[in-house]
């Protein structure tokens, strides 16, 4: 008789008895009603998708409490830095076989191949053309009277802060702190009024957060412009939406098939269009007009910014309020 331990050691998933093929996903931004996005996957593979909409903290606590008995197979998160946290907690499984790995740029994937980027969400600055002074870098915000953000959670700024820390890694801690103090001292409460001077206040936000707010993007923030900062030097910082397979995934094979599906060029473009983000595919033929916008991204692979997550939180707790 072949033992289960032997099957696992050979990379073979032991059989499980299920009435129907399923894939259970936990996500901090995909809701149960959004499973229609994956209708073609369900039809082509005869796999039912179940989505649990939960915060990252709730996902972490559930995986920790349920351990090997969890029914969650796959995690999809808004930020790869949060995915890195799950990785550090030992919640993710490596995809060892090359044929099961998505053929995407290594800059968007974990070095250990246990999580993979699926969407680029750049940090943009939206401002009125008649705002005082030119805005071309993130540092320019510290020279303004004030700036604001419509991001609802502090941690949505972690990838931006992590990018800055990475870029300033050769600088002394005091120099880094001075830069963040100068920036966040100008941060004000988010408020937009049709007849107010607040409409001259620049907005630092994620591309997806701006274009999901129709009151802002339909007026281009009262006839303003969208700037992708740091294009001359360094590149625009961004958050990376990512996917990873849970270590105890019951439906490992289905999860691998799903990751390959959502990283396919056409599917990836369609999903990113729905999310108001940019695809990770290298294709030059994109079906959605805005996805043809070309901007220089910050060049460092996202997995290298994982080490900055805790420091990003400390900085934001100290100067970001």
XYZ file of C-alpha atoms in Angstrom:
321
model
C 0.000 0.000 0.000
C 1.320 3.459 -0.913
C 1.282 5.874 2.023
C 0.021 9.447 1.856
C 3.469 10.626 3.002
C 5.056 8.962 -0.024
C 2.581 10.638 -2.383
C 3.296 14.059 -0.888
C 7.065 13.536 -1.067
C 6.741 12.837 -4.783
C 4.727 15.990 -5.365
C 1.566 13.961 -6.076
C -1.636 15.211 -4.533
C -3.545 12.397 -2.811
C -7.154 11.940 -3.886
C -9.956 13.569 -1.915
C -13.571 12.586 -2.043
C -15.744 15.495 -3.119
C -19.173 15.438 -4.664
C -18.154 18.263 -6.993
C -14.881 19.854 -8.040
C -14.462 23.142 -6.166
C -12.019 25.951 -5.560
C -12.459 28.038 -2.430
C -10.953 31.541 -2.541
C -10.450 34.043 0.288
C -9.955 37.652 -0.799
C -9.875 41.142 0.707
C -11.316 42.770 -2.422
C -13.191 40.138 -4.445
C -16.729 39.578 -3.178
C -19.006 36.562 -3.613
C -21.039 38.375 -6.275
C -17.849 38.924 -8.299
C -17.393 35.202 -8.984
C -19.123 35.863 -12.313
C -15.737 37.213 -13.422
C -14.558 33.615 -13.459
C -17.602 32.079 -15.185
C -15.561 30.929 -18.188
C -13.113 29.143 -15.862
C -15.968 27.325 -14.115
C -17.513 26.283 -17.422
C -14.289 25.169 -19.124
C -12.940 23.236 -16.144
C -16.176 22.078 -14.453
C -14.935 23.600 -11.212
C -17.223 25.563 -8.910
C -15.657 28.704 -7.398
C -16.628 29.821 -3.910
C -15.452 33.246 -2.722
C -15.082 34.329 0.916
C -14.761 38.117 1.196
C -12.623 38.803 4.282
C -10.052 41.258 5.566
C -6.404 40.227 5.408
C -6.294 39.985 9.211
C -9.376 37.756 9.213
C -7.827 35.486 6.589
C -4.654 35.204 8.633
C -6.541 34.419 11.849
C -8.724 31.826 10.128
C -5.778 30.019 8.549
C -3.989 30.043 11.880
C -6.968 28.709 13.849
C -8.102 26.093 11.313
C -4.634 24.830 10.395
C -4.668 21.770 8.149
C -8.455 21.511 8.407
C -9.088 24.776 6.525
C -11.166 24.615 3.370
C -9.517 27.719 1.847
C -7.450 26.791 -1.208
C -6.384 30.141 -2.614
C -5.831 33.685 -1.349
C -6.092 36.808 -3.544
C -5.037 40.095 -1.910
C -4.869 43.766 -2.887
C -1.265 44.067 -1.742
C 1.669 41.712 -2.180
C 3.062 43.112 1.093
C 0.087 41.546 2.884
C 0.753 38.345 0.947
C 4.329 38.504 2.221
C 2.928 38.552 5.752
C 1.036 35.309 5.092
C 4.231 33.873 3.643
C 6.183 34.769 6.796
C 3.479 33.062 8.857
C 4.020 29.878 6.834
C 0.558 29.905 5.222
C 1.559 29.600 1.553
C 2.590 26.649 -0.607
C 5.308 26.727 -3.260
C 4.485 25.749 -6.820
C 7.505 23.587 -7.591
C 6.707 22.146 -11.007
C 7.508 24.606 -13.846
C 4.486 23.477 -15.854
C 2.222 24.635 -13.004
C 3.852 28.073 -12.707
C 2.489 31.101 -14.618
C 4.755 32.462 -17.359
C 4.912 36.012 -16.005
C 7.784 38.352 -15.224
C 9.861 37.368 -12.190
C 9.526 40.980 -10.959
C 5.887 40.233 -10.191
C 6.438 36.910 -8.427
C 7.800 35.681 -5.151
C 11.380 34.459 -5.422
C 10.270 31.150 -3.885
C 7.291 30.866 -6.289
C 4.666 30.802 -3.541
C 2.786 33.939 -4.639
C 2.298 35.652 -8.004
C 1.349 39.161 -9.094
C -1.832 39.591 -11.122
C -2.453 43.370 -11.257
C -0.390 46.584 -11.101
C -2.001 49.501 -9.246
C 0.184 52.637 -9.513
C 0.290 55.476 -6.989
C -0.807 58.548 -8.927
C -1.212 62.222 -8.079
C -4.365 63.941 -9.300
C -4.278 67.721 -9.352
C -5.758 70.781 -11.002
C -3.856 72.327 -13.899
C -4.016 75.650 -12.086
C -2.487 74.285 -8.896
C 0.462 76.343 -7.771
C 3.746 74.836 -8.946
C 4.562 71.771 -11.002
C 3.975 68.246 -9.713
C 6.162 65.519 -11.181
C 7.448 63.623 -8.122
C 6.056 62.407 -4.814
C 8.410 64.837 -3.066
C 6.615 67.744 -4.715
C 3.653 67.114 -2.405
C 5.736 68.237 0.581
C 6.154 71.634 -1.127
C 2.403 72.207 -1.414
C 0.162 73.855 1.141
C -1.543 70.480 1.601
C -2.470 67.187 -0.059
C -5.046 64.517 0.670
C -5.897 60.910 -0.116
C -9.133 58.996 -0.615
C -7.518 55.702 0.437
C -9.603 54.273 3.259
C -6.953 52.232 5.086
C -3.516 53.392 6.216
C -1.951 50.141 5.091
C -2.872 50.947 1.485
C 0.137 53.281 1.602
C 2.580 50.558 2.742
C 3.807 49.686 -0.796
C 4.466 53.378 -1.484
C 6.362 53.848 1.767
C 8.218 50.576 1.163
C 9.248 51.787 -2.281
C 10.564 55.046 -0.866
C 12.469 53.186 1.856
C 14.007 50.900 -0.756
C 15.048 53.850 -2.887
C 16.511 55.629 0.177
C 18.126 52.486 1.588
C 21.621 54.036 1.502
C 20.415 57.066 3.481
C 20.539 57.372 7.263
C 17.346 56.666 9.219
C 17.217 60.321 10.220
C 17.213 61.371 6.549
C 14.406 58.931 5.768
C 12.361 60.161 8.737
C 12.880 63.764 7.679
C 11.530 62.972 4.188
C 8.396 61.301 5.555
C 7.850 64.048 8.147
C 7.963 66.665 5.388
C 5.498 64.697 3.274
C 2.933 63.768 5.919
C 3.009 67.149 7.662
C 1.075 68.432 4.639
C -1.549 65.671 4.633
C -5.086 66.902 5.274
C -8.509 65.285 5.585
C -10.032 64.126 2.323
C -12.804 66.464 1.230
C -14.000 67.623 -2.171
C -16.427 70.497 -2.648
C -17.566 71.848 -5.994
C -17.113 75.477 -4.949
C -14.215 75.133 -2.562
C -10.507 75.873 -2.807
C -10.061 72.280 -1.635
C -10.482 71.351 -5.276
C -6.991 72.757 -5.776
C -5.591 70.284 -3.236
C -3.621 67.434 -4.893
C -4.802 63.873 -4.252
C -2.292 61.060 -3.708
C -4.057 57.783 -4.389
C -4.020 54.454 -6.159
C -5.180 54.370 -9.776
C -7.963 51.934 -8.853
C -9.182 54.069 -5.939
C -9.412 57.161 -8.138
C -11.216 55.528 -11.044
C -13.637 53.648 -8.790
C -14.912 57.011 -7.493
C -17.118 58.396 -10.241
C -17.430 61.782 -8.540
C -13.690 62.223 -9.075
C -12.758 60.566 -12.333
C -15.760 61.761 -14.356
C -14.701 65.347 -13.687
C -10.987 64.445 -13.742
C -10.996 66.093 -10.326
C -12.628 69.272 -11.607
C -10.776 69.398 -14.928
C -7.421 68.431 -13.533
C -4.788 65.918 -14.644
C -3.407 62.554 -13.590
C 0.347 62.377 -13.027
C 2.472 59.235 -12.782
C 5.275 60.539 -10.531
C 9.023 59.932 -10.793
C 9.029 59.305 -14.546
C 12.336 61.075 -15.104
C 14.140 59.109 -12.434
C 13.215 56.018 -10.434
C 9.722 55.269 -11.708
C 6.215 55.263 -10.252
C 5.636 53.210 -7.111
C 2.780 50.736 -7.211
C 0.805 48.199 -5.236
C 0.702 44.664 -6.641
C -2.405 42.526 -6.331
C -1.356 38.924 -5.906
C -2.471 35.321 -5.559
C -1.099 32.433 -3.526
C -2.036 28.823 -2.756
C -2.692 27.938 0.886
C -0.260 25.408 2.318
C -3.006 22.922 3.230
C -5.013 23.440 0.023
C -7.337 20.512 -0.576
C -7.744 21.447 -4.226
C -4.133 22.138 -5.122
C -4.424 21.095 -8.776
C -7.504 23.269 -9.275
C -5.670 26.194 -7.667
C -2.703 25.817 -10.043
C -5.080 25.706 -13.017
C -6.812 28.865 -11.782
C -3.534 30.796 -11.406
C -2.579 29.921 -14.962
C -6.032 31.038 -16.067
C -5.973 34.507 -14.436
C -2.457 35.209 -15.738
C -3.368 34.390 -19.351
C -3.038 37.542 -21.458
C -6.675 38.006 -22.484
C -8.131 37.009 -19.103
C -5.636 39.166 -17.220
C -6.527 42.206 -19.322
C -10.244 41.637 -18.745
C -9.884 41.256 -14.979
C -7.689 44.332 -14.698
C -10.195 46.330 -16.687
C -12.876 45.370 -14.161
C -10.582 46.265 -11.225
C -9.295 49.535 -12.767
C -5.720 48.277 -12.616
C -3.014 47.383 -15.141
C -2.257 43.859 -16.451
C 0.967 42.049 -15.662
C 1.127 40.524 -19.152
C 3.818 41.719 -21.544
C 1.484 41.949 -24.545
C 1.612 45.101 -26.685
C -1.902 44.414 -27.994
C -4.284 45.429 -25.249
C -8.032 45.499 -25.727
C -8.788 48.270 -23.228
C -7.710 51.809 -24.121
C -6.410 52.958 -20.729
C -4.223 49.845 -20.444
C -2.147 51.210 -23.318
C -0.961 54.062 -21.090
C 2.783 53.649 -20.749
C 4.489 54.708 -17.533
C 7.800 53.716 -16.007
C 7.347 51.530 -12.927
C 9.765 51.487 -10.032
C 12.243 48.873 -11.215
C 12.811 46.820 -8.050
C 11.040 43.449 -7.890
C 8.097 43.639 -5.508
C 9.240 40.701 -3.375
C 12.284 42.775 -2.377
C 9.981 45.336 -0.756
C 8.509 42.722 1.586
C 11.257 43.417 4.107
C 10.051 47.022 4.353
C 6.506 46.156 5.479
C 7.075 46.402 9.228
C 9.111 49.594 8.953
C 6.423 51.087 6.689
C 3.860 50.463 9.418
C 6.082 52.044 12.072
C 6.648 55.127 9.952
C 2.963 55.548 9.157
C 2.021 55.064 12.827
C 4.503 57.763 13.775
C 4.093 60.460 11.127
C 1.153 59.468 8.931
C -1.795 60.508 11.096
